[in-house]
Amino acid sequence: APVWVSKPLDSSLEEGKPGYLHCYAQASPQPEVSWYRSGMEITPEDSRFKLFPNGTLRINNVEVYDAHMYGCETRTIGGRLSGQARVTVLEKLKFTPTPQPSQCLELDKEITIQCSAKGRESPSIRWTKADGGELPPHVDQRNGQLRFTKVTRSDAGNYTCIASNSLQGEIRALVTLTVAVYIRFKVEPDNTTVYQGHTAVLHCQASGDPEPHIHWMVKDKALHITKNGRIQKMPNGSLIIRDVTTDDTGRYTCVVGNSCSIKDRVAQLYVVDKPFPYHDGEDDDKAPYKMIQTIGLSVGAAVAYIIVVLGLMFYCKKRRNSKRLQKGQDGEEPEMECLNGGAVQQNGHTTAEILEEVALTTMGTVATTEKRHSHASDKLHFPRANLQTITTLGKGEFGEVLLSKAKGIEENEAESVVLVKSLQSRDEQLQSDFRREAEMFAKLSHPNVVRLLGLCREADPHYMILEYYDLGDLKQFLKISKSKDDKVKSQPISTKTKVSICAQVARGMEHLSNHRFVHKDLAARNCLISSQRRIKVSSLSLSKDVYNSEYYHYRQAWIPLRWLPAESVFEDDYSTKSDVWAFGVLMWEVFSLGEMPHSKLSDDEVLEGLKMGKLKLPAPDGCPSKIYKLMVRCWAPGLKERPSFTDIVHALGDQPPDSKV
């Protein structure tokens, strides 16, 4: 039987340094050793750990979230030994998040630059000018905030944020501040209708300092412009498309940016066939009039339609109010005729949705009118000073994802635990994606979708504040429930609860798809779960560290390869139906208790399997055949063959969460 030589001991490990745990037993033959982290086995494929033949476990670079219970099991023919050790992480003195080294100040505006830090002892924070000069009178600092009451040109320069405590000394971050005039549109592109074969002109002019650069996108992809081609960009930024065809019809985005700001505006181009030419010379003279007449009739019809819809909404509201009065008189429940504040359902779409289509508004696009955009921002603005970082959950494409306390962000709650996504990238596409994600969560309201609680955009880095659930992400919950460690293992998850989890995600995704949003990264790691087994669709996307093994670098982007259909990987085509594919994989995760999809295949083999159309996950143990058949339908090669989220909701049924799990 094995005899302990060095058993696991509770350890305090320093953040940012390697940490070692020992598990060495003497026996003949040499025993095999397995390590577990909160009940989940640590495999050699996990690049964050190193397993040595003598049973020692090395955590290559200790992070705050490595504070867990670790267990080891040593086995030989004569028997086995097991031991446990609790790891406490000694936090290093660090910035949370690290201030961006280059930041911008808008001329003549009041601007605040934030610097936050954490350590074993709460640090004091102060700002200085890097050259040792005094801060000017219109600049003050408090609680790590450097506030410029009115930015002047002389405020540009290098500043240093210094965080210090008595235990760990001090750390410094150098920040270069640039003073700029942010982008202003002088001419915005308008919706335009032209005849096939004619020339279309979309105007777009803007000012700013530094001088802004203008580029165009069509259908959310960069527009290919050649020197002497059919499509030309004028020096002032306007776009000219000669000899237009119906293929040129679509949504054109003028993106204007300089080193400090980026803005965009959208216009719709319609290319229509010419009217059938008459041989009567008199009619040729009337052609322009006929075009105006056609456009006038179209616009008139659209206006008439909107008036009819508004009339219906007014009628519904009036009828509902009268029914409420009737209810008060005779005690009966009124019949629900007007949903969502008067939006009448028509063929599965609300009048609000139909009106949006008439107005050519694309919900998934960040380009809205300036007034609407600023109104939404004002409503969601949350004071950065009321956020207190608890810990860093990990890093994603945008930057660090933090768990924080927010004072007064929820009604009737003095303090709430929230998820904070920070934007620490200057990449234009990532900045646009960040705004698009914030807009998506701002417009959604559903019990199975996280709510956007607030935004901090008055200074860098920008913050998106989202709801958080006490048990964290669904992936960790599933893996812990599979644990062999009795101290961390939860009770087994019943099939009924697994179905309920899937049904809740499906209802959340149905809400997203009804609002014409595409998630693009649906997986168990991006859903939150509460102790009452309530589920919310979220978007943590910790692609840089915690879940980096679940992402694959392909064509200059990190993609969740094992959750995507072929059209998304090879054609960059994302839609509700690609979300349906990902949902099928999420169901598989739930019923396999957090297993990695295609765990026996390398990323290259998964890529090849997608190309060949031969990729299919096996049925998880104990998975009902009806559920697995639904998964397989989600993975149909053809988009039209995959079910809608409404179909999936009906298939899974409307089961309440099983709170007994």
GROMACS .gro file of N, CA and C in nm, residues 417-470:
model
  162
  417VAL      N    1  -2.385   4.288  -0.661
  417VAL     CA    2  -2.269   4.228  -0.728
  417VAL      C    3  -2.298   4.226  -0.877
  418VAL      N    4  -2.208   4.281  -0.956
  418VAL     CA    5  -2.231   4.295  -1.101
  418VAL      C    6  -2.110   4.246  -1.179
  419LEU      N    7  -2.134   4.223  -1.307
  419LEU     CA    8  -2.028   4.188  -1.401
  419LEU      C    9  -1.990   4.314  -1.478
  420VAL      N   10  -1.861   4.343  -1.486
  420VAL     CA   11  -1.816   4.464  -1.557
  420VAL      C   12  -1.722   4.423  -1.670
  421LYS      N   13  -1.761   4.454  -1.793
  421LYS     CA   14  -1.675   4.430  -1.909
  421LYS      C   15  -1.607   4.561  -1.945
  422SER      N   16  -1.475   4.560  -1.955
  422SER     CA   17  -1.402   4.683  -1.985
  422SER      C   18  -1.355   4.682  -2.130
  423LEU      N   19  -1.352   4.800  -2.191
  423LEU     CA   20  -1.303   4.816  -2.328
  423LEU      C   21  -1.163   4.877  -2.320
  424GLN      N   22  -1.062   4.794  -2.346
  424GLN     CA   23  -0.924   4.840  -2.334
  424GLN      C   24  -0.850   4.833  -2.467
  425SER      N   25  -0.926   4.827  -2.575
  425SER     CA   26  -0.865   4.816  -2.708
  425SER      C   27  -0.892   4.942  -2.789
  426ARG      N   28  -0.795   4.982  -2.872
  426ARG     CA   29  -0.813   5.095  -2.963
  426ARG      C   30  -0.856   5.047  -3.101
  427ASP      N   31  -0.869   4.915  -3.118
  427ASP     CA   32  -0.909   4.860  -3.247
  427ASP      C   33  -1.051   4.906  -3.284
  428GLU      N   34  -1.066   4.962  -3.403
  428GLU     CA   35  -1.196   5.018  -3.444
  428GLU      C   36  -1.306   4.913  -3.443
  429GLN      N   37  -1.273   4.793  -3.497
  429GLN     CA   38  -1.375   4.688  -3.505
  429GLN      C   39  -1.419   4.643  -3.366
  430LEU      N   40  -1.323   4.630  -3.273
  430LEU     CA   41  -1.358   4.587  -3.137
  430LEU      C   42  -1.438   4.695  -3.066
  431GLN      N   43  -1.404   4.822  -3.089
  431GLN     CA   44  -1.482   4.931  -3.028
  431GLN      C   45  -1.625   4.929  -3.080
  432SER      N   46  -1.639   4.905  -3.211
  432SER     CA   47  -1.773   4.897  -3.271
  432SER      C   48  -1.850   4.778  -3.215
  433ASP      N   49  -1.781   4.662  -3.201
  433ASP     CA   50  -1.845   4.542  -3.146
  433ASP      C   51  -1.889   4.565  -3.001
  434PHE      N   52  -1.806   4.636  -2.924
  434PHE     CA   53  -1.839   4.665  -2.784
  434PHE      C   54  -1.967   4.748  -2.776
  435ARG      N   55  -1.975   4.852  -2.860
  435ARG     CA   56  -2.096   4.936  -2.860
  435ARG      C   57  -2.218   4.857  -2.907
  436ARG      N   58  -2.195   4.770  -3.006
  436ARG     CA   59  -2.306   4.689  -3.057
  436ARG      C   60  -2.359   4.595  -2.948
  437GLU      N   61  -2.267   4.535  -2.870
  437GLU     CA   62  -2.308   4.444  -2.763
  437GLU      C   63  -2.383   4.520  -2.654
  438ALA      N   64  -2.334   4.638  -2.618
  438ALA     CA   65  -2.402   4.719  -2.516
  438ALA      C   66  -2.541   4.758  -2.564
  439GLU      N   67  -2.551   4.795  -2.692
  439GLU     CA   68  -2.682   4.833  -2.745
  439GLU      C   69  -2.778   4.715  -2.745
  440MET      N   70  -2.723   4.596  -2.776
  440MET     CA   71  -2.807   4.477  -2.778
  440MET      C   72  -2.869   4.452  -2.641
  441PHE      N   73  -2.785   4.449  -2.536
  441PHE     CA   74  -2.837   4.421  -2.402
  441PHE      C   75  -2.926   4.535  -2.352
  442ALA      N   76  -2.901   4.658  -2.399
  442ALA     CA   77  -2.985   4.772  -2.357
  442ALA      C   78  -3.127   4.758  -2.411
  443LYS      N   79  -3.139   4.698  -2.530
  443LYS     CA   80  -3.270   4.690  -2.595
  443LYS      C   81  -3.348   4.565  -2.555
  444LEU      N   82  -3.283   4.472  -2.487
  444LEU     CA   83  -3.349   4.346  -2.453
  444LEU      C   84  -3.403   4.349  -2.310
  445SER      N   85  -3.518   4.288  -2.292
  445SER     CA   86  -3.577   4.278  -2.158
  445SER      C   87  -3.648   4.144  -2.149
  446HIS      N   88  -3.582   4.048  -2.086
  446HIS     CA   89  -3.637   3.912  -2.076
  446HIS      C   90  -3.576   3.845  -1.954
  447PRO      N   91  -3.654   3.765  -1.880
  447PRO     CA   92  -3.601   3.701  -1.759
  447PRO      C   93  -3.484   3.606  -1.784
  448ASN      N   94  -3.465   3.563  -1.909
  448ASN     CA   95  -3.355   3.471  -1.939
  448ASN      C   96  -3.243   3.537  -2.019
  449VAL      N   97  -3.238   3.669  -2.014
  449VAL     CA   98  -3.128   3.745  -2.076
  449VAL      C   99  -3.077   3.845  -1.973
  450VAL      N  100  -2.944   3.854  -1.958
  450VAL     CA  101  -2.891   3.949  -1.859
  450VAL      C  102  -2.928   4.091  -1.898
  451ARG      N  103  -2.950   4.173  -1.796
  451ARG     CA  104  -2.984   4.314  -1.820
  451ARG      C  105  -2.857   4.399  -1.820
  452LEU      N  106  -2.856   4.498  -1.907
  452LEU     CA  107  -2.753   4.600  -1.900
  452LEU      C  108  -2.794   4.698  -1.792
  453LEU      N  109  -2.714   4.708  -1.686
  453LEU     CA  110  -2.750   4.792  -1.571
  453LEU      C  111  -2.692   4.933  -1.582
  454GLY      N  112  -2.581   4.947  -1.652
  454GLY     CA  113  -2.521   5.080  -1.661
  454GLY      C  114  -2.403   5.083  -1.755
  455LEU      N  115  -2.360   5.205  -1.788
  455LEU     CA  116  -2.244   5.228  -1.873
  455LEU      C  117  -2.156   5.336  -1.809
  456CYS      N  118  -2.026   5.319  -1.819
  456CYS     CA  119  -1.932   5.425  -1.779
  456CYS      C  120  -1.854   5.461  -1.905
  457ARG      N  121  -1.886   5.577  -1.963
  457ARG     CA  122  -1.824   5.612  -2.090
  457ARG      C  123  -1.764   5.753  -2.088
  458GLU      N  124  -1.759   5.812  -1.968
  458GLU     CA  125  -1.706   5.948  -1.960
  458GLU      C  126  -1.554   5.949  -1.961
  459ALA      N  127  -1.493   5.831  -1.942
  459ALA     CA  128  -1.347   5.821  -1.943
  459ALA      C  129  -1.309   5.680  -1.987
  460ASP      N  130  -1.181   5.664  -2.023
  460ASP     CA  131  -1.131   5.531  -2.058
  460ASP      C  132  -1.079   5.461  -1.934
  461PRO      N  133  -1.092   5.327  -1.924
  461PRO     CA  134  -1.162   5.242  -2.021
  461PRO      C  135  -1.314   5.250  -2.002
  462HIS      N  136  -1.387   5.234  -2.113
  462HIS     CA  137  -1.533   5.229  -2.103
  462HIS      C  138  -1.573   5.100  -2.031
  463TYR      N  139  -1.682   5.108  -1.953
  463TYR     CA  140  -1.733   4.992  -1.881
  463TYR      C  141  -1.876   4.961  -1.925
  464MET      N  142  -1.905   4.833  -1.937
  464MET     CA  143  -2.041   4.784  -1.958
  464MET      C  144  -2.077   4.704  -1.833
  465ILE      N  145  -2.181   4.747  -1.761
  465ILE     CA  146  -2.217   4.684  -1.633
  465ILE      C  147  -2.339   4.595  -1.655
  466LEU      N  148  -2.322   4.466  -1.628
  466LEU     CA  149  -2.428   4.368  -1.654
  466LEU      C  150  -2.466   4.294  -1.526
  467GLU      N  151  -2.585   4.234  -1.529
  467GLU     CA  152  -2.630   4.149  -1.418
  467GLU      C  153  -2.533   4.033  -1.396
  468TYR      N  154  -2.527   3.984  -1.272
  468TYR     CA  155  -2.447   3.865  -1.242
  468TYR      C  156  -2.530   3.773  -1.153
  469TYR      N  157  -2.509   3.642  -1.167
  469TYR     CA  158  -2.580   3.544  -1.085
  469TYR      C  159  -2.481   3.479  -0.987
  470ASP      N  160  -2.533   3.440  -0.870
  470ASP     CA  161  -2.445   3.397  -0.761
  470ASP      C  162  -2.361   3.273  -0.788
   0.00000   0.00000   0.00000
